Coordinates of C-alpha atoms in Angstrom, one line a residue:
M1 CA 22.7 133.2 93.5
N2 CA 20.9 132.9 96.8
T3 CA 23.5 131.7 99.3
G4 CA 21.2 131.5 102.2
H5 CA 20.3 127.9 101.5
V6 CA 24.0 126.9 101.5
E7 CA 25.0 128.7 104.6
G8 CA 21.9 127.5 106.6
A9 CA 21.7 124.0 105.2
A10 CA 21.5 122.2 108.5
R11 CA 19.0 119.8 106.9
V12 CA 21.4 118.5 104.2
L13 CA 22.2 114.8 104.4
A14 CA 25.9 114.3 103.8
L15 CA 27.1 110.8 104.5
G16 CA 30.6 109.4 104.3
V17 CA 34.0 110.2 105.7
P18 CA 34.1 113.7 107.2
C19 CA 36.0 116.1 105.0
A20 CA 38.5 117.1 107.7
E21 CA 39.6 113.5 107.8
R22 CA 40.2 113.1 104.1
G23 CA 43.5 114.8 103.5
P24 CA 44.6 118.0 101.7
R25 CA 42.3 119.7 99.2
L26 CA 43.3 119.7 95.6
H27 CA 43.5 123.2 94.1
T28 CA 41.8 122.0 90.9
M29 CA 40.0 118.8 90.0
R30 CA 38.6 117.2 86.9
V31 CA 35.0 116.3 87.7
M32 CA 32.7 113.9 85.8
V33 CA 29.0 114.9 86.2
A34 CA 27.0 111.8 85.2
P35 CA 23.5 111.7 86.7
D36 CA 20.5 109.7 85.7
S37 CA 17.1 111.4 85.3
F38 CA 15.4 112.7 88.5
G39 CA 12.0 111.0 87.9
D40 CA 9.6 113.4 86.2
T41 CA 11.3 116.6 87.5
L42 CA 14.6 116.7 85.6
T43 CA 16.0 114.9 82.6
A44 CA 19.5 113.5 83.0
T45 CA 20.8 116.3 80.7
E46 CA 19.0 119.0 82.8
A47 CA 20.3 117.5 86.0
A48 CA 23.9 117.4 84.7
A49 CA 23.6 121.0 83.7
A50 CA 22.3 122.1 87.1
I51 CA 25.0 120.1 89.0
G52 CA 27.7 121.4 86.7
R53 CA 26.6 125.0 87.3
G54 CA 26.5 124.5 91.1
W55 CA 29.8 122.7 91.2
L56 CA 31.6 125.5 89.4
A57 CA 30.0 128.0 91.7
G58 CA 31.5 126.2 94.6
R59 CA 34.9 125.4 93.0
P60 CA 35.3 127.7 90.0
D61 CA 38.8 126.4 89.1
D62 CA 37.7 122.8 88.6
E63 CA 37.1 121.3 85.1
V64 CA 33.6 119.8 84.8
L65 CA 32.9 117.1 82.2
Q66 CA 29.1 116.6 81.7
A67 CA 28.2 113.0 80.8
P68 CA 24.5 112.4 81.5
Q69 CA 23.5 108.8 81.8
S70 CA 20.5 106.5 81.5
D71 CA 19.8 102.8 82.3
G72 CA 17.2 102.4 79.5
G73 CA 14.4 104.2 81.2
P74 CA 13.3 107.9 80.8
G75 CA 16.0 109.9 79.1
F76 CA 17.5 106.9 77.2
V77 CA 17.1 108.6 73.8
D78 CA 17.9 112.1 75.1
V79 CA 21.2 111.0 76.6
L80 CA 22.3 109.0 73.5
A81 CA 21.4 111.9 71.2
T82 CA 24.1 114.0 72.9
R83 CA 26.7 111.6 71.3
L84 CA 25.3 110.0 68.1
G85 CA 22.6 109.9 65.4
S86 CA 19.7 112.0 64.4
V87 CA 16.6 112.5 66.5
M88 CA 13.4 111.3 64.7
H89 CA 9.8 112.2 65.7
A90 CA 6.6 110.2 65.6
E91 CA 3.0 110.8 66.8
V92 CA 2.0 107.6 68.7
D93 CA -0.8 106.4 71.0
G94 CA 0.1 107.2 74.6
P95 CA -0.5 104.8 77.5
V96 CA -4.2 105.7 77.9
G97 CA -5.0 106.4 74.3
R98 CA -4.2 110.1 73.9
T99 CA -1.7 110.9 71.1
V100 CA 1.7 111.8 72.3
A101 CA 4.8 113.1 70.5
A102 CA 7.7 110.7 70.9
A103 CA 11.3 110.8 69.8
W104 CA 13.6 108.1 68.8
L105 CA 17.2 108.0 67.4
L106 CA 18.5 106.8 64.1
D107 CA 22.2 106.2 63.9
G108 CA 23.1 104.6 60.6
S109 CA 21.5 101.2 60.5
T110 CA 20.7 101.3 64.2
A111 CA 17.5 102.6 65.9
Y112 CA 17.2 103.5 69.5
I113 CA 13.7 103.6 71.0
E114 CA 12.7 104.6 74.5
A115 CA 9.5 102.8 75.8
A116 CA 8.9 105.6 78.4
S117 CA 8.5 108.1 75.6
A118 CA 5.4 106.2 74.4
C119 CA 4.0 104.7 77.6
G120 CA 5.8 106.4 80.5
L121 CA 4.3 107.3 83.8
A122 CA 4.8 111.0 83.0
L123 CA 2.4 110.6 80.1
L124 CA -0.6 109.7 82.2
G125 CA -1.5 113.4 82.8
G126 CA -1.6 112.9 86.6
P127 CA -0.9 110.4 89.3
P128 CA -1.4 106.7 88.4
T129 CA -4.8 105.2 89.3
L130 CA -6.4 101.8 89.5
H131 CA -7.9 102.5 86.0
S132 CA -4.5 103.5 84.5
A133 CA -2.8 100.5 86.2
L134 CA -5.2 98.2 84.3
K135 CA -5.7 100.0 81.0
S136 CA -2.2 101.5 80.3
S137 CA -0.9 100.0 77.1
S138 CA 2.5 99.6 75.3
F139 CA 0.8 100.1 71.9
G140 CA 2.9 103.2 71.2
V141 CA 6.1 101.3 71.7
G142 CA 5.0 99.0 68.8
Q143 CA 4.3 102.1 66.7
L144 CA 7.8 103.4 67.3
I145 CA 9.3 100.1 66.4
A146 CA 7.3 100.1 63.2
A147 CA 8.5 103.7 62.4
A148 CA 12.1 102.5 62.8
L149 CA 11.6 99.5 60.6
A150 CA 10.2 101.8 57.9
E151 CA 13.6 103.4 57.5
D152 CA 15.8 101.9 54.8
G153 CA 18.7 99.8 56.0
V154 CA 17.8 99.5 59.7
D155 CA 19.0 96.2 60.9
T156 CA 19.4 96.8 64.7
V157 CA 16.7 98.1 67.1
Y158 CA 17.4 98.9 70.7
V159 CA 14.3 99.3 72.9
G160 CA 15.1 101.1 76.2
L161 CA 12.9 99.7 78.9
G162 CA 12.0 101.4 82.2
G163 CA 9.7 104.0 83.7
S164 CA 6.5 102.6 82.0
S165 CA 3.0 103.1 83.3
C166 CA 1.8 99.7 81.9
T167 CA 1.9 96.1 83.1
D168 CA 0.5 94.6 79.9
G169 CA 3.4 92.3 79.1
G170 CA 3.9 94.0 75.8
R171 CA 0.5 93.0 74.5
G172 CA -0.2 96.5 73.2
M173 CA 3.2 96.6 71.5
V174 CA 2.6 93.3 69.7
R175 CA -0.9 94.4 68.7
A176 CA 0.6 97.5 67.1
L177 CA 2.9 95.3 65.1
G178 CA 0.0 93.2 63.7
G179 CA 0.0 90.4 66.2
L180 CA 2.6 87.9 67.3
S181 CA 3.1 86.0 64.0
A182 CA 3.1 89.2 61.9
A183 CA 5.5 91.0 64.4
A184 CA 7.9 88.1 64.3
E185 CA 7.9 88.1 60.6
R186 CA 8.5 91.9 60.4
L187 CA 11.4 91.5 62.9
R188 CA 13.0 88.6 61.1
G189 CA 16.7 89.4 60.5
I190 CA 16.6 92.4 62.9
D191 CA 18.9 92.4 65.9
L192 CA 16.3 93.3 68.5
V193 CA 17.7 94.4 71.9
A194 CA 15.8 94.9 75.1
A195 CA 18.0 97.5 76.9
T196 CA 16.6 97.0 80.5
D197 CA 17.1 98.7 83.8
V198 CA 16.1 95.7 85.8
E199 CA 16.6 91.9 85.7
N200 CA 13.1 91.0 87.0
P201 CA 11.2 88.1 85.4
L202 CA 7.6 88.6 84.1
L203 CA 5.8 86.6 86.8
G204 CA 6.0 85.8 90.5
D205 CA 7.0 87.6 93.6
L206 CA 9.8 89.4 91.7
G207 CA 7.8 89.9 88.6
A208 CA 6.4 92.9 86.8
A209 CA 3.0 93.1 88.6
R210 CA 4.0 92.3 92.2
V211 CA 7.1 94.5 92.3
F212 CA 6.2 97.4 90.1
G213 CA 2.4 97.3 89.9
P214 CA 2.0 99.3 93.2
Q215 CA 4.2 102.1 91.7
K216 CA 1.7 102.3 88.8
G217 CA -1.4 102.7 90.8
A218 CA -2.4 99.0 91.5
D219 CA -3.7 98.0 94.8
A220 CA -3.4 94.4 96.1
D221 CA -6.4 93.1 94.2
M222 CA -5.3 94.8 91.0
V223 CA -1.8 93.4 91.3
E224 CA -3.2 89.9 91.3
T225 CA -5.5 90.7 88.3
L226 CA -2.4 91.9 86.4
E227 CA -0.5 88.9 87.4
D228 CA -3.3 86.5 86.2
L229 CA -3.4 88.3 82.8
N230 CA 0.3 88.0 82.4
V231 CA 0.3 84.3 83.4
D232 CA -2.1 83.7 80.4
W233 CA 0.0 85.9 78.1
A234 CA 3.2 84.1 79.1
A235 CA 1.7 80.9 77.8
V236 CA 0.9 82.5 74.5
L237 CA 4.4 84.0 74.2
A238 CA 6.0 80.6 75.0
L239 CA 4.1 79.0 72.1
Q240 CA 5.3 81.7 69.7
A241 CA 8.9 81.6 70.9
E242 CA 8.9 77.8 71.3
R243 CA 10.6 78.4 74.7
E244 CA 9.8 79.9 78.1
V245 CA 10.5 83.6 78.0
A246 CA 8.7 84.7 81.2
E247 CA 11.5 83.7 83.5
L248 CA 14.3 85.3 81.5
A249 CA 16.2 88.2 83.2
G250 CA 14.6 91.4 82.1
A251 CA 11.3 89.8 81.0
G252 CA 9.5 91.9 83.6
A253 CA 11.1 95.2 82.5
A254 CA 8.7 98.1 81.6
G255 CA 5.7 96.1 82.7
G256 CA 6.7 93.0 80.8
I257 CA 7.6 94.5 77.5
G258 CA 10.8 92.6 77.8
A259 CA 9.1 89.2 77.7
A260 CA 7.3 90.2 74.5
L261 CA 10.6 91.3 72.9
F262 CA 12.2 88.0 73.8
A263 CA 9.3 86.1 72.3
L264 CA 9.9 88.1 69.1
G265 CA 13.5 87.0 68.9
G266 CA 15.1 89.8 71.0
R267 CA 18.0 89.6 73.4
R268 CA 18.8 91.5 76.6
E269 CA 21.6 94.0 77.3
S270 CA 22.0 96.3 80.3
G271 CA 20.6 99.7 79.4
A272 CA 23.2 101.4 81.6
A273 CA 26.0 99.4 79.8
V274 CA 24.7 100.5 76.4
V275 CA 24.8 104.2 77.4
A276 CA 28.1 103.8 79.1
D277 CA 29.6 102.4 75.9
V278 CA 28.3 105.3 73.8
T279 CA 29.3 108.0 76.2
E280 CA 32.8 106.4 76.7
Q281 CA 32.1 106.3 80.4
Q282 CA 35.1 104.2 81.5
T283 CA 37.6 106.3 79.6
M284 CA 36.2 109.4 81.2
I285 CA 36.2 107.9 84.7
E286 CA 39.9 107.0 84.3
S287 CA 40.7 110.7 83.4
V288 CA 39.0 112.4 86.4
H289 CA 39.5 112.9 90.1
L290 CA 35.8 112.6 91.0
V291 CA 32.5 111.3 89.8
V292 CA 29.3 113.1 90.7
T293 CA 26.1 111.2 89.9
G294 CA 22.5 111.1 91.0
E295 CA 18.9 110.1 90.5
G296 CA 15.4 110.8 91.9
K297 CA 15.4 108.3 94.7
F298 CA 18.6 106.6 96.0
D299 CA 17.3 103.6 97.9
S300 CA 17.7 99.8 98.2
Q301 CA 16.7 99.3 94.5
S302 CA 19.7 101.5 93.5
L303 CA 22.0 98.9 95.1
R304 CA 20.8 96.2 92.7
G305 CA 23.0 97.0 89.8
K306 CA 21.3 100.3 88.9
L307 CA 23.2 103.2 87.3
V308 CA 24.4 105.1 90.3
T309 CA 26.0 102.1 92.0
R310 CA 27.5 100.9 88.6
L311 CA 29.2 104.2 88.4
A312 CA 30.5 104.0 91.9
A313 CA 31.9 100.5 91.3
A314 CA 33.6 101.7 88.1
G315 CA 35.0 104.7 89.9
G316 CA 36.3 102.5 92.8
E317 CA 38.1 100.3 90.3
S318 CA 40.0 103.3 89.1
G319 CA 40.5 104.8 92.5
V320 CA 38.0 107.7 91.9
D321 CA 35.6 109.0 94.6
T322 CA 31.9 109.0 93.9
I323 CA 29.4 111.5 95.3
V324 CA 25.6 111.1 94.9
L325 CA 23.1 114.0 94.8
A326 CA 19.6 112.5 94.8
G327 CA 16.1 113.7 95.2
Q328 CA 15.8 111.5 98.3
V329 CA 18.5 109.4 100.0
L330 CA 17.0 106.4 101.9
L331 CA 20.3 104.5 102.6
G332 CA 22.5 104.6 105.7
R333 CA 26.2 105.2 106.1
Q334 CA 27.1 101.5 106.1
E335 CA 25.2 100.9 102.9
L336 CA 26.8 103.9 101.2
S337 CA 30.2 102.8 102.2
S338 CA 29.6 99.2 101.0
A339 CA 28.5 100.6 97.6
G340 CA 31.7 102.8 97.3
I341 CA 29.8 106.1 97.8
S342 CA 31.9 108.8 99.5
H343 CA 29.0 111.2 100.3
A344 CA 25.2 111.2 99.5
Y345 CA 23.2 114.5 99.6
S346 CA 19.4 114.7 99.6
V347 CA 17.8 117.5 97.6
T348 CA 14.6 117.0 99.7
E349 CA 16.5 117.4 103.0
F350 CA 18.3 120.5 101.6
A351 CA 15.1 122.1 100.2
G352 CA 13.1 121.3 103.4
S353 CA 10.2 119.6 101.7
V354 CA 9.4 117.2 98.8
E355 CA 7.2 119.8 97.3
K356 CA 10.0 122.4 97.0
S357 CA 12.5 119.9 95.9
M358 CA 10.3 119.1 92.9
S359 CA 8.8 122.5 92.1
D360 CA 12.2 124.2 92.2
A361 CA 14.2 121.1 91.2
A362 CA 16.9 122.6 89.0
N363 CA 17.7 125.5 91.3
Q364 CA 17.7 123.3 94.5
L365 CA 20.0 120.8 92.8
E366 CA 22.3 123.5 91.7
L367 CA 22.5 125.0 95.2
L368 CA 23.1 121.6 96.7
A369 CA 25.9 120.9 94.2
R370 CA 27.5 124.1 95.2
L371 CA 27.4 123.0 98.8
A372 CA 28.8 119.6 98.0
A373 CA 31.7 121.2 96.0
T374 CA 32.6 123.5 98.9
E375 CA 32.6 120.6 101.4
F376 CA 34.4 118.0 99.3
A377 CA 38.0 117.1 99.9
P378 CA 39.6 114.1 98.1
R379 CA 41.2 111.2 99.8

C-alpha cells in the first residue's frame, strides 16, 4: 500500500479533541464500520469494505464489524440485501425514458423498493440539466411497485425515497400504476410505507422543488415551474385522499413521490430507522468501542436527522465515540462537537482535489481510514 499519502497528509481535516488529550490507547478495539453511500462514487457496502481494509491496516489487532447503512436513498436495497430476503430484478423505464435494470428485495410477504434504482440522479447518464429537471419521471418506481404486487402473498411494500432526479410529485409512478383510482385499488389492503430520508413537505420554501430542485439541474425559473406543477398536482392528490397530503412530513421526499404514496394510503417511516432495525444497529453499537461512519458530503443537512448524526446520537447514548469519514466535510469544530462527533476527516482534503477523491474513491477512502486508525485514541 502506498504510505506516502498517510505520512504527508497535511491536508487532512481532523476535527475534534486532539489524540494526545484523550487518554491511553486501547491495545485492541471492536469497531463498527457503518457508512452511508458516498453519492455516485461508492455504495455503502463498497465504502464499508474500503474503510474496514484501511482501519485494519492501521490497527491490525482491532476487530472490525461491517454494517453498511442507508436512509432510504441510494443503496437502500443493497444494504438490506446483506441481511434478509432475495434480490429480484426488473427492467423499468429510467428517469428520462431509457430502460434501466433495477433491483428490489423480496423477504417473505414484504417487498423493499428503492426509488433511486429507477429514477436516481446516477441514471441520467451525465450531470443534471434544465431538460432533465423538467422531464425526469418516477414512472419506473411505479413499475417496481407493480412487480412487487405481482408476487403471491406480498402484503407490505416499503419504498425507499431519496437521491431521485425527478420533481414530478410521483405523477409518473401513479401513471405506471394505471392512474390514481386504479393505483389506490391495486394497493388496497397493502401496508404501503414511504421510507424517507427527509421530512420536507411537497410545497413551499422547504418543499421538493425549492430545496432540492437546484440539485437536480433546475434554475430559479425552472424551480418555480416545478413548484406550480406540484401545486396543481397536490390539489388532485387531496381529492383522491380526501385529505391534504402535501404538507405531511416526507411528502417532498424523492421529488414528491412521498406525497403520492400518502395519497394512495401510504404512511411514513424513517428510512434510516428501517435499516437500523434490520441491521440490529443498536445492539451492535452497544457491543463496540467505536463507530466509524461516513457519507459523500457532511454538511448542515447532515445535522437534520440524517444517518450520520443519528448514528452519532445513538453512540453517544451508549458512551461510544463516533468518527466520520466523508467525501467533503463542511462543518466546523463546534458543530461537530454538538453532534457528538469526535473527529471528521475529508477524503477531498486528503486526496488534494475533488477529482482525485472521486476517480480514486475506494483507494483514497481506504488510505484515509488507515490514517484515522493510527491517529485515534479513545476517551
